[in-house]
PDB file of C-alpha atoms in Angstrom:
ATOM      1  CA  UNK N   1      21.312   9.767   8.723  1.00  0.00           C
ATOM      2  CA  UNK N   2      23.155  10.391  12.041  1.00  0.00           C
ATOM      3  CA  UNK N   3      26.425   9.174  10.470  1.00  0.00           C
ATOM      4  CA  UNK N   4      25.956  11.765   7.649  1.00  0.00           C
ATOM      5  CA  UNK N   5      25.275  14.514  10.217  1.00  0.00           C
ATOM      6  CA  UNK N   6      28.374  13.588  12.146  1.00  0.00           C
ATOM      7  CA  UNK N   7      30.458  13.615   9.015  1.00  0.00           C
ATOM      8  CA  UNK N   8      29.138  16.981   8.083  1.00  0.00           C
ATOM      9  CA  UNK N   9      29.701  18.656  11.426  1.00  0.00           C
ATOM     10  CA  UNK N  10      32.840  16.654  12.257  1.00  0.00           C
ATOM     11  CA  UNK N  11      31.453  15.778  15.695  1.00  0.00           C
ATOM     12  CA  UNK N  12      29.746  12.758  17.271  1.00  0.00           C
ATOM     13  CA  UNK N  13      26.068  13.141  18.306  1.00  0.00           C
ATOM     14  CA  UNK N  14      25.222  12.067  21.920  1.00  0.00           C
ATOM     15  CA  UNK N  15      22.796   9.255  22.283  1.00  0.00           C
ATOM     16  CA  UNK N  16      20.191  11.622  23.756  1.00  0.00           C
ATOM     17  CA  UNK N  17      20.279  13.765  20.474  1.00  0.00           C
ATOM     18  CA  UNK N  18      19.953  10.604  18.392  1.00  0.00           C
ATOM     19  CA  UNK N  19      16.908   9.536  20.393  1.00  0.00           C
ATOM     20  CA  UNK N  20      15.476  13.023  20.119  1.00  0.00           C
ATOM     21  CA  UNK N  21      15.811  12.944  16.313  1.00  0.00           C
ATOM     22  CA  UNK N  22      14.310   9.472  16.178  1.00  0.00           C
ATOM     23  CA  UNK N  23      11.273  10.573  18.141  1.00  0.00           C
ATOM     24  CA  UNK N  24      10.490  13.431  15.778  1.00  0.00           C
ATOM     25  CA  UNK N  25      11.011  11.390  12.588  1.00  0.00           C
ATOM     26  CA  UNK N  26       8.670   8.627  13.593  1.00  0.00           C
ATOM     27  CA  UNK N  27       6.166  11.200  14.805  1.00  0.00           C
ATOM     28  CA  UNK N  28       6.017  12.882  11.362  1.00  0.00           C
ATOM     29  CA  UNK N  29       4.262  11.622   8.233  1.00  0.00           C
ATOM     30  CA  UNK N  30       7.345  11.330   6.052  1.00  0.00           C
ATOM     31  CA  UNK N  31       7.530   7.550   6.298  1.00  0.00           C
ATOM     32  CA  UNK N  32       4.519   6.993   4.038  1.00  0.00           C
ATOM     33  CA  UNK N  33       4.747   8.202   0.436  1.00  0.00           C
ATOM     34  CA  UNK N  34       1.831   8.817  -1.918  1.00  0.00           C
ATOM     35  CA  UNK N  35       2.655   7.115  -5.249  1.00  0.00           C
ATOM     36  CA  UNK N  36      -0.614   8.007  -6.998  1.00  0.00           C
ATOM     37  CA  UNK N  37      -1.606   4.323  -7.220  1.00  0.00           C
ATOM     38  CA  UNK N  38      -4.816   2.839  -5.925  1.00  0.00           C
ATOM     39  CA  UNK N  39      -3.046   1.890  -2.685  1.00  0.00           C
ATOM     40  CA  UNK N  40      -1.189   4.781  -1.092  1.00  0.00           C
ATOM     41  CA  UNK N  41      -0.020   2.893   1.932  1.00  0.00           C
ATOM     42  CA  UNK N  42       3.049   0.891   2.704  1.00  0.00           C
ATOM     43  CA  UNK N  43       1.415  -1.670   4.989  1.00  0.00           C
ATOM     44  CA  UNK N  44       4.597  -2.576   6.775  1.00  0.00           C
ATOM     45  CA  UNK N  45       4.908   0.945   8.127  1.00  0.00           C
ATOM     46  CA  UNK N  46       1.324   0.959   9.720  1.00  0.00           C
ATOM     47  CA  UNK N  47       0.832  -0.679  13.068  1.00  0.00           C
ATOM     48  CA  UNK N  48      -2.156  -2.700  13.961  1.00  0.00           C
ATOM     49  CA  UNK N  49      -2.941  -0.091  16.548  1.00  0.00           C
ATOM     50  CA  UNK N  50      -3.107   2.617  13.924  1.00  0.00           C
ATOM     51  CA  UNK N  51      -5.409   0.544  11.784  1.00  0.00           C
ATOM     52  CA  UNK N  52      -7.635  -0.232  14.747  1.00  0.00           C
ATOM     53  CA  UNK N  53      -7.935   3.304  15.967  1.00  0.00           C
ATOM     54  CA  UNK N  54      -8.663   4.505  12.403  1.00  0.00           C
ATOM     55  CA  UNK N  55     -11.499   1.941  11.896  1.00  0.00           C
ATOM     56  CA  UNK N  56     -13.001   2.759  15.268  1.00  0.00           C
ATOM     57  CA  UNK N  57     -12.765   6.503  14.641  1.00  0.00           C
ATOM     58  CA  UNK N  58     -14.532   6.261  11.311  1.00  0.00           C
ATOM     59  CA  UNK N  59     -17.107   3.992  12.763  1.00  0.00           C
ATOM     60  CA  UNK N  60     -17.879   6.380  15.694  1.00  0.00           C
ATOM     61  CA  UNK N  61     -18.080   9.431  13.430  1.00  0.00           C
ATOM     62  CA  UNK N  62     -20.316   7.499  11.116  1.00  0.00           C
ATOM     63  CA  UNK N  63     -22.689   6.800  14.046  1.00  0.00           C
ATOM     64  CA  UNK N  64     -22.643  10.493  15.077  1.00  0.00           C
ATOM     65  CA  UNK N  65     -23.824  11.712  11.631  1.00  0.00           C
ATOM     66  CA  UNK N  66     -25.859   8.633  10.694  1.00  0.00           C
ATOM     67  CA  UNK N  67     -23.926   8.266   7.409  1.00  0.00           C
ATOM     68  CA  UNK N  68     -21.854   5.160   6.720  1.00  0.00           C
ATOM     69  CA  UNK N  69     -18.296   6.445   5.909  1.00  0.00           C
ATOM     70  CA  UNK N  70     -16.800   3.027   6.434  1.00  0.00           C
ATOM     71  CA  UNK N  71     -16.839   2.318   2.703  1.00  0.00           C
ATOM     72  CA  UNK N  72     -14.816   5.479   1.845  1.00  0.00           C
ATOM     73  CA  UNK N  73     -11.320   3.997   1.162  1.00  0.00           C
ATOM     74  CA  UNK N  74      -9.862   7.439   0.554  1.00  0.00           C
ATOM     75  CA  UNK N  75     -11.009   8.460   4.090  1.00  0.00           C
ATOM     76  CA  UNK N  76      -9.418   5.416   5.703  1.00  0.00           C
ATOM     77  CA  UNK N  77      -6.184   5.824   3.906  1.00  0.00           C
ATOM     78  CA  UNK N  78      -5.920   9.523   4.654  1.00  0.00           C
ATOM     79  CA  UNK N  79      -6.705   8.971   8.336  1.00  0.00           C
ATOM     80  CA  UNK N  80      -4.459   6.027   8.914  1.00  0.00           C
ATOM     81  CA  UNK N  81      -1.483   7.928   7.476  1.00  0.00           C
ATOM     82  CA  UNK N  82      -2.196  10.660  10.056  1.00  0.00           C
ATOM     83  CA  UNK N  83      -3.051   8.376  12.973  1.00  0.00           C
ATOM     84  CA  UNK N  84       0.170   6.434  12.964  1.00  0.00           C
ATOM     85  CA  UNK N  85       2.477   9.457  13.685  1.00  0.00           C
ATOM     86  CA  UNK N  86      -0.310  10.929  15.894  1.00  0.00           C
ATOM     87  CA  UNK N  87       0.094   7.943  18.175  1.00  0.00           C
ATOM     88  CA  UNK N  88       3.799   8.491  18.338  1.00  0.00           C
ATOM     89  CA  UNK N  89       3.322  12.228  18.975  1.00  0.00           C
ATOM     90  CA  UNK N  90       1.043  11.463  21.930  1.00  0.00           C
ATOM     91  CA  UNK N  91       3.527   8.881  23.354  1.00  0.00           C
ATOM     92  CA  UNK N  92       6.459  11.206  23.118  1.00  0.00           C
ATOM     93  CA  UNK N  93       4.472  14.355  24.003  1.00  0.00           C
ATOM     94  CA  UNK N  94       5.313  16.092  20.847  1.00  0.00           C
ATOM     95  CA  UNK N  95       3.092  19.127  20.068  1.00  0.00           C
ATOM     96  CA  UNK N  96       2.353  20.242  16.578  1.00  0.00           C
ATOM     97  CA  UNK N  97       0.629  23.434  15.468  1.00  0.00           C
ATOM     98  CA  UNK N  98      -2.143  23.637  12.883  1.00  0.00           C
ATOM     99  CA  UNK N  99      -1.971  26.959  11.067  1.00  0.00           C
ATOM    100  CA  UNK N 100      -5.552  26.465   9.701  1.00  0.00           C
ATOM    101  CA  UNK N 101      -7.103  25.693  13.011  1.00  0.00           C
ATOM    102  CA  UNK N 102      -9.007  28.996  13.375  1.00  0.00           C
ATOM    103  CA  UNK N 103     -10.377  28.605   9.770  1.00  0.00           C
ATOM    104  CA  UNK N 104     -11.329  25.019  10.406  1.00  0.00           C
ATOM    105  CA  UNK N 105     -13.299  25.924  13.563  1.00  0.00           C
ATOM    106  CA  UNK N 106     -15.106  28.712  11.745  1.00  0.00           C
ATOM    107  CA  UNK N 107     -15.706  27.130   8.336  1.00  0.00           C
ATOM    108  CA  UNK N 108     -16.497  23.545   9.326  1.00  0.00           C
ATOM    109  CA  UNK N 109     -17.515  24.062  12.969  1.00  0.00           C
ATOM    110  CA  UNK N 110     -19.988  21.188  13.082  1.00  0.00           C
ATOM    111  CA  UNK N 111     -17.508  18.623  11.634  1.00  0.00           C
ATOM    112  CA  UNK N 112     -14.885  19.884  13.992  1.00  0.00           C
ATOM    113  CA  UNK N 113     -17.123  19.462  17.051  1.00  0.00           C
ATOM    114  CA  UNK N 114     -18.179  15.997  15.921  1.00  0.00           C
ATOM    115  CA  UNK N 115     -14.584  14.989  15.249  1.00  0.00           C
ATOM    116  CA  UNK N 116     -13.686  16.109  18.726  1.00  0.00           C
ATOM    117  CA  UNK N 117     -16.460  13.949  20.201  1.00  0.00           C
ATOM    118  CA  UNK N 118     -15.354  10.888  18.184  1.00  0.00           C
ATOM    119  CA  UNK N 119     -11.706  11.441  19.109  1.00  0.00           C
ATOM    120  CA  UNK N 120     -12.515  11.742  22.790  1.00  0.00           C
ATOM    121  CA  UNK N 121     -14.495   8.565  22.670  1.00  0.00           C
ATOM    122  CA  UNK N 122     -11.851   6.503  20.927  1.00  0.00           C
ATOM    123  CA  UNK N 123      -8.707   7.819  22.500  1.00  0.00           C
ATOM    124  CA  UNK N 124      -9.967   7.738  26.040  1.00  0.00           C
ATOM    125  CA  UNK N 125     -10.403   3.977  25.661  1.00  0.00           C
ATOM    126  CA  UNK N 126      -6.824   3.718  24.454  1.00  0.00           C
ATOM    127  CA  UNK N 127      -5.492   5.358  27.610  1.00  0.00           C
ATOM    128  CA  UNK N 128      -3.746   8.072  25.625  1.00  0.00           C
ATOM    129  CA  UNK N 129      -3.100  11.605  26.710  1.00  0.00           C
ATOM    130  CA  UNK N 130      -5.613  14.271  25.486  1.00  0.00           C
ATOM    131  CA  UNK N 131      -5.584  14.912  21.731  1.00  0.00           C
ATOM    132  CA  UNK N 132      -4.923  18.650  21.045  1.00  0.00           C
ATOM    133  CA  UNK N 133      -7.289  20.977  19.103  1.00  0.00           C
ATOM    134  CA  UNK N 134      -4.553  21.209  16.404  1.00  0.00           C
ATOM    135  CA  UNK N 135      -4.613  17.422  15.844  1.00  0.00           C
ATOM    136  CA  UNK N 136      -8.438  17.394  15.886  1.00  0.00           C
ATOM    137  CA  UNK N 137      -8.431  20.060  13.262  1.00  0.00           C
ATOM    138  CA  UNK N 138      -6.352  17.952  10.894  1.00  0.00           C
ATOM    139  CA  UNK N 139      -8.613  14.955  11.378  1.00  0.00           C
ATOM    140  CA  UNK N 140     -11.684  17.114  10.853  1.00  0.00           C
ATOM    141  CA  UNK N 141     -10.536  18.064   7.367  1.00  0.00           C
ATOM    142  CA  UNK N 142     -10.438  14.399   6.367  1.00  0.00           C
ATOM    143  CA  UNK N 143     -14.011  13.908   7.616  1.00  0.00           C
ATOM    144  CA  UNK N 144     -15.251  17.072   5.891  1.00  0.00           C
ATOM    145  CA  UNK N 145     -13.850  15.840   2.589  1.00  0.00           C
ATOM    146  CA  UNK N 146     -15.472  12.362   3.084  1.00  0.00           C
ATOM    147  CA  UNK N 147     -18.796  14.067   3.797  1.00  0.00           C
ATOM    148  CA  UNK N 148     -18.622  16.202   0.649  1.00  0.00           C
ATOM    149  CA  UNK N 149     -17.818  13.094  -1.343  1.00  0.00           C
ATOM    150  CA  UNK N 150     -21.099  11.666  -0.125  1.00  0.00           C
ATOM    151  CA  UNK N 151     -23.038  14.149  -2.225  1.00  0.00           C
ATOM    152  CA  UNK N 152     -21.277  13.546  -5.476  1.00  0.00           C
ATOM    153  CA  UNK N 153     -23.499  10.597  -6.356  1.00  0.00           C
ATOM    154  CA  UNK N 154     -27.177  11.275  -5.881  1.00  0.00           C
ATOM    155  CA  UNK N 155     -30.428  10.308  -7.585  1.00  0.00           C
ATOM    156  CA  UNK N 156     -32.604  13.467  -7.873  1.00  0.00           C
ATOM    157  CA  UNK N 157     -36.230  13.917  -8.810  1.00  0.00           C
ATOM    158  CA  UNK N 158     -37.152  17.401 -10.186  1.00  0.00           C
ATOM    159  CA  UNK N 159     -40.553  19.009  -9.697  1.00  0.00           C
ATOM    160  CA  UNK N 160     -41.711  21.990 -11.698  1.00  0.00           C
ATOM    161  CA  UNK N 161     -45.170  23.524 -12.208  1.00  0.00           C
ATOM    162  CA  UNK N 162     -45.855  21.472 -15.307  1.00  0.00           C
ATOM    163  CA  UNK N 163     -43.043  18.828 -15.191  1.00  0.00           C
ATOM    164  CA  UNK N 164     -41.742  20.135 -18.531  1.00  0.00           C
ATOM    165  CA  UNK N 165     -41.055  23.915 -19.119  1.00  0.00           C
ATOM    166  CA  UNK N 166     -38.423  25.130 -16.638  1.00  0.00           C
ATOM    167  CA  UNK N 167     -37.439  21.573 -15.803  1.00  0.00           C
ATOM    168  CA  UNK N 168     -35.066  21.504 -18.872  1.00  0.00           C
ATOM    169  CA  UNK N 169     -33.213  24.647 -17.693  1.00  0.00           C
ATOM    170  CA  UNK N 170     -33.126  23.404 -14.065  1.00  0.00           C
ATOM    171  CA  UNK N 171     -31.832  19.947 -15.105  1.00  0.00           C
ATOM    172  CA  UNK N 172     -28.979  21.455 -17.166  1.00  0.00           C
ATOM    173  CA  UNK N 173     -27.911  23.709 -14.323  1.00  0.00           C
ATOM    174  CA  UNK N 174     -28.083  21.058 -11.713  1.00  0.00           C
ATOM    175  CA  UNK N 175     -25.857  18.741 -13.789  1.00  0.00           C
ATOM    176  CA  UNK N 176     -23.489  21.593 -14.429  1.00  0.00           C
ATOM    177  CA  UNK N 177     -23.090  22.160 -10.686  1.00  0.00           C
ATOM    178  CA  UNK N 178     -23.240  18.338  -9.813  1.00  0.00           C
ATOM    179  CA  UNK N 179     -22.086  16.474 -12.834  1.00  0.00           C
ATOM    180  CA  UNK N 180     -22.205  13.079 -11.199  1.00  0.00           C
ATOM    181  CA  UNK N 181     -25.777  13.312 -10.198  1.00  0.00           C
ATOM    182  CA  UNK N 182     -28.553  11.334 -11.927  1.00  0.00           C
ATOM    183  CA  UNK N 183     -31.860  13.098 -12.715  1.00  0.00           C
ATOM    184  CA  UNK N 184     -34.316  10.217 -12.394  1.00  0.00           C
ATOM    185  CA  UNK N 185     -37.348  12.257 -13.666  1.00  0.00           C
ATOM    186  CA  UNK N 186     -39.109  15.639 -13.941  1.00  0.00           C
ATOM    187  CA  UNK N 187     -42.648  15.616 -12.849  1.00  0.00           C
ATOM    188  CA  UNK N 188     -45.489  18.140 -11.908  1.00  0.00           C
ATOM    189  CA  UNK N 189     -46.118  18.521  -8.167  1.00  0.00           C
ATOM    190  CA  UNK N 190     -49.330  16.422  -8.111  1.00  0.00           C
ATOM    191  CA  UNK N 191     -47.407  13.392  -9.391  1.00  0.00           C
ATOM    192  CA  UNK N 192     -44.657  13.689  -6.780  1.00  0.00           C
ATOM    193  CA  UNK N 193     -46.002  11.268  -4.064  1.00  0.00           C
ATOM    194  CA  UNK N 194     -46.464   8.328  -6.388  1.00  0.00           C
ATOM    195  CA  UNK N 195     -43.366   8.838  -8.486  1.00  0.00           C
ATOM    196  CA  UNK N 196     -41.218   9.404  -5.411  1.00  0.00           C
ATOM    197  CA  UNK N 197     -42.424   6.211  -3.936  1.00  0.00           C
ATOM    198  CA  UNK N 198     -41.781   4.384  -7.190  1.00  0.00           C
ATOM    199  CA  UNK N 199     -38.297   5.747  -8.032  1.00  0.00           C
ATOM    200  CA  UNK N 200     -36.978   6.245  -4.443  1.00  0.00           C
ATOM    201  CA  UNK N 201     -34.767   9.359  -5.181  1.00  0.00           C
ATOM    202  CA  UNK N 202     -32.263  10.579  -2.647  1.00  0.00           C
ATOM    203  CA  UNK N 203     -33.396  14.154  -3.042  1.00  0.00           C
ATOM    204  CA  UNK N 204     -36.293  16.201  -4.549  1.00  0.00           C
ATOM    205  CA  UNK N 205     -35.580  19.634  -5.959  1.00  0.00           C
ATOM    206  CA  UNK N 206     -38.598  21.651  -6.591  1.00  0.00           C
ATOM    207  CA  UNK N 207     -39.504  25.080  -7.994  1.00  0.00           C
ATOM    208  CA  UNK N 208     -43.063  24.907  -6.546  1.00  0.00           C
ATOM    209  CA  UNK N 209     -44.522  23.935  -3.177  1.00  0.00           C
ATOM    210  CA  UNK N 210     -45.088  20.140  -2.890  1.00  0.00           C
ATOM    211  CA  UNK N 211     -46.910  17.841  -0.566  1.00  0.00           C
ATOM    212  CA  UNK N 212     -44.886  16.591   2.438  1.00  0.00           C
ATOM    213  CA  UNK N 213     -42.970  13.367   1.714  1.00  0.00           C
ATOM    214  CA  UNK N 214     -40.263  11.373   3.459  1.00  0.00           C
ATOM    215  CA  UNK N 215     -37.654  12.232   0.859  1.00  0.00           C
ATOM    216  CA  UNK N 216     -35.717  15.515   1.568  1.00  0.00           C
ATOM    217  CA  UNK N 217     -37.060  18.423  -0.520  1.00  0.00           C
ATOM    218  CA  UNK N 218     -35.114  21.580  -1.568  1.00  0.00           C
ATOM    219  CA  UNK N 219     -36.906  24.611  -2.967  1.00  0.00           C
ATOM    220  CA  UNK N 220     -34.997  26.444  -5.634  1.00  0.00           C
ATOM    221  CA  UNK N 221     -35.569  28.867  -8.549  1.00  0.00           C
ATOM    222  CA  UNK N 222     -35.476  27.548 -12.141  1.00  0.00           C
ATOM    223  CA  UNK N 223     -32.213  29.476 -12.628  1.00  0.00           C
ATOM    224  CA  UNK N 224     -30.469  27.645  -9.748  1.00  0.00           C
ATOM    225  CA  UNK N 225     -28.484  30.598  -8.482  1.00  0.00           C
ATOM    226  CA  UNK N 226     -25.743  30.545  -5.735  1.00  0.00           C
ATOM    227  CA  UNK N 227     -28.384  30.782  -2.952  1.00  0.00           C
ATOM    228  CA  UNK N 228     -30.113  27.781  -4.405  1.00  0.00           C
ATOM    229  CA  UNK N 229     -26.857  25.773  -4.496  1.00  0.00           C
ATOM    230  CA  UNK N 230     -26.263  26.671  -0.830  1.00  0.00           C
ATOM    231  CA  UNK N 231     -29.703  25.427   0.137  1.00  0.00           C
ATOM    232  CA  UNK N 232     -28.973  22.185  -1.704  1.00  0.00           C
ATOM    233  CA  UNK N 233     -25.669  21.701   0.184  1.00  0.00           C
ATOM    234  CA  UNK N 234     -27.243  22.725   3.453  1.00  0.00           C
ATOM    235  CA  UNK N 235     -30.036  20.098   2.989  1.00  0.00           C
ATOM    236  CA  UNK N 236     -27.574  17.331   2.228  1.00  0.00           C
ATOM    237  CA  UNK N 237     -24.823  18.159   4.687  1.00  0.00           C
ATOM    238  CA  UNK N 238     -25.308  21.130   6.990  1.00  0.00           C
ATOM    239  CA  UNK N 239     -28.656  20.152   8.488  1.00  0.00           C
ATOM    240  CA  UNK N 240     -27.636  16.714   9.177  1.00  0.00           C
ATOM    241  CA  UNK N 241     -24.515  17.872  10.951  1.00  0.00           C
ATOM    242  CA  UNK N 242     -26.513  20.460  12.941  1.00  0.00           C
ATOM    243  CA  UNK N 243     -28.893  17.793  14.052  1.00  0.00           C
ATOM    244  CA  UNK N 244     -26.019  15.507  15.081  1.00  0.00           C
ATOM    245  CA  UNK N 245     -24.387  18.213  17.164  1.00  0.00           C
ATOM    246  CA  UNK N 246     -27.685  19.254  18.756  1.00  0.00           C
ATOM    247  CA  UNK N 247     -28.592  15.608  19.540  1.00  0.00           C
ATOM    248  CA  UNK N 248     -25.227  15.081  21.230  1.00  0.00           C
ATOM    249  CA  UNK N 249     -25.508  18.283  23.175  1.00  0.00           C
ATOM    250  CA  UNK N 250     -28.858  17.089  24.536  1.00  0.00           C
ATOM    251  CA  UNK N 251     -27.515  13.707  25.562  1.00  0.00           C
ATOM    252  CA  UNK N 252     -24.579  15.231  27.396  1.00  0.00           C
ATOM    253  CA  UNK N 253     -26.721  17.850  29.272  1.00  0.00           C
TER     254      UNK N 253
END
């Protein structure tokens, strides 16, 4: 590339300039190309250090939110592609800007804070310089996507006043909003404890008050409006993240 530049400008580049260009190229993500196959990575371009940091970062974040993200191949591949040039940027003290940082801090604040905690834990042990907020913001987006993928496959038990009536409408609207979910049954409230114990659903969605059980319960209307969908998402994601942030804040104080 330098030879082409020199031919184009009819001048020789000093070694310092060549070294400067080299630092920026290996600190970018251009060396890894997505080819839309099942494996997005060229293994020879990824260092053992990048793989190790990625695995430990995923493991630490999983511990913080009490959800196993280690089986999410898409998360690993997305992170390791970012971690490799990130290591180089830290080494060469190259600063990048994240134009979405303010939006990330506002829209996925809990995930951002938990990502910051995980990054501090992992990179301190690697004797690296401090990872900037901009870098953390990019990593947080990967974790947010992984968390949202966690709710795409759920086994759900519906509870309505009779177990029939409005349950048909509720079922169709739930599957329209979450097409990969499995509705394991629709039951009246008095049958919930025994059926829940037998079927072990991931979530109970109910239009009526139900007895307290170990399985998470979300109360909705039969029409499953936008506010209801937000409550479902909050139960599966937001509350868990809030608890994780609060728990860590307690342990640090």
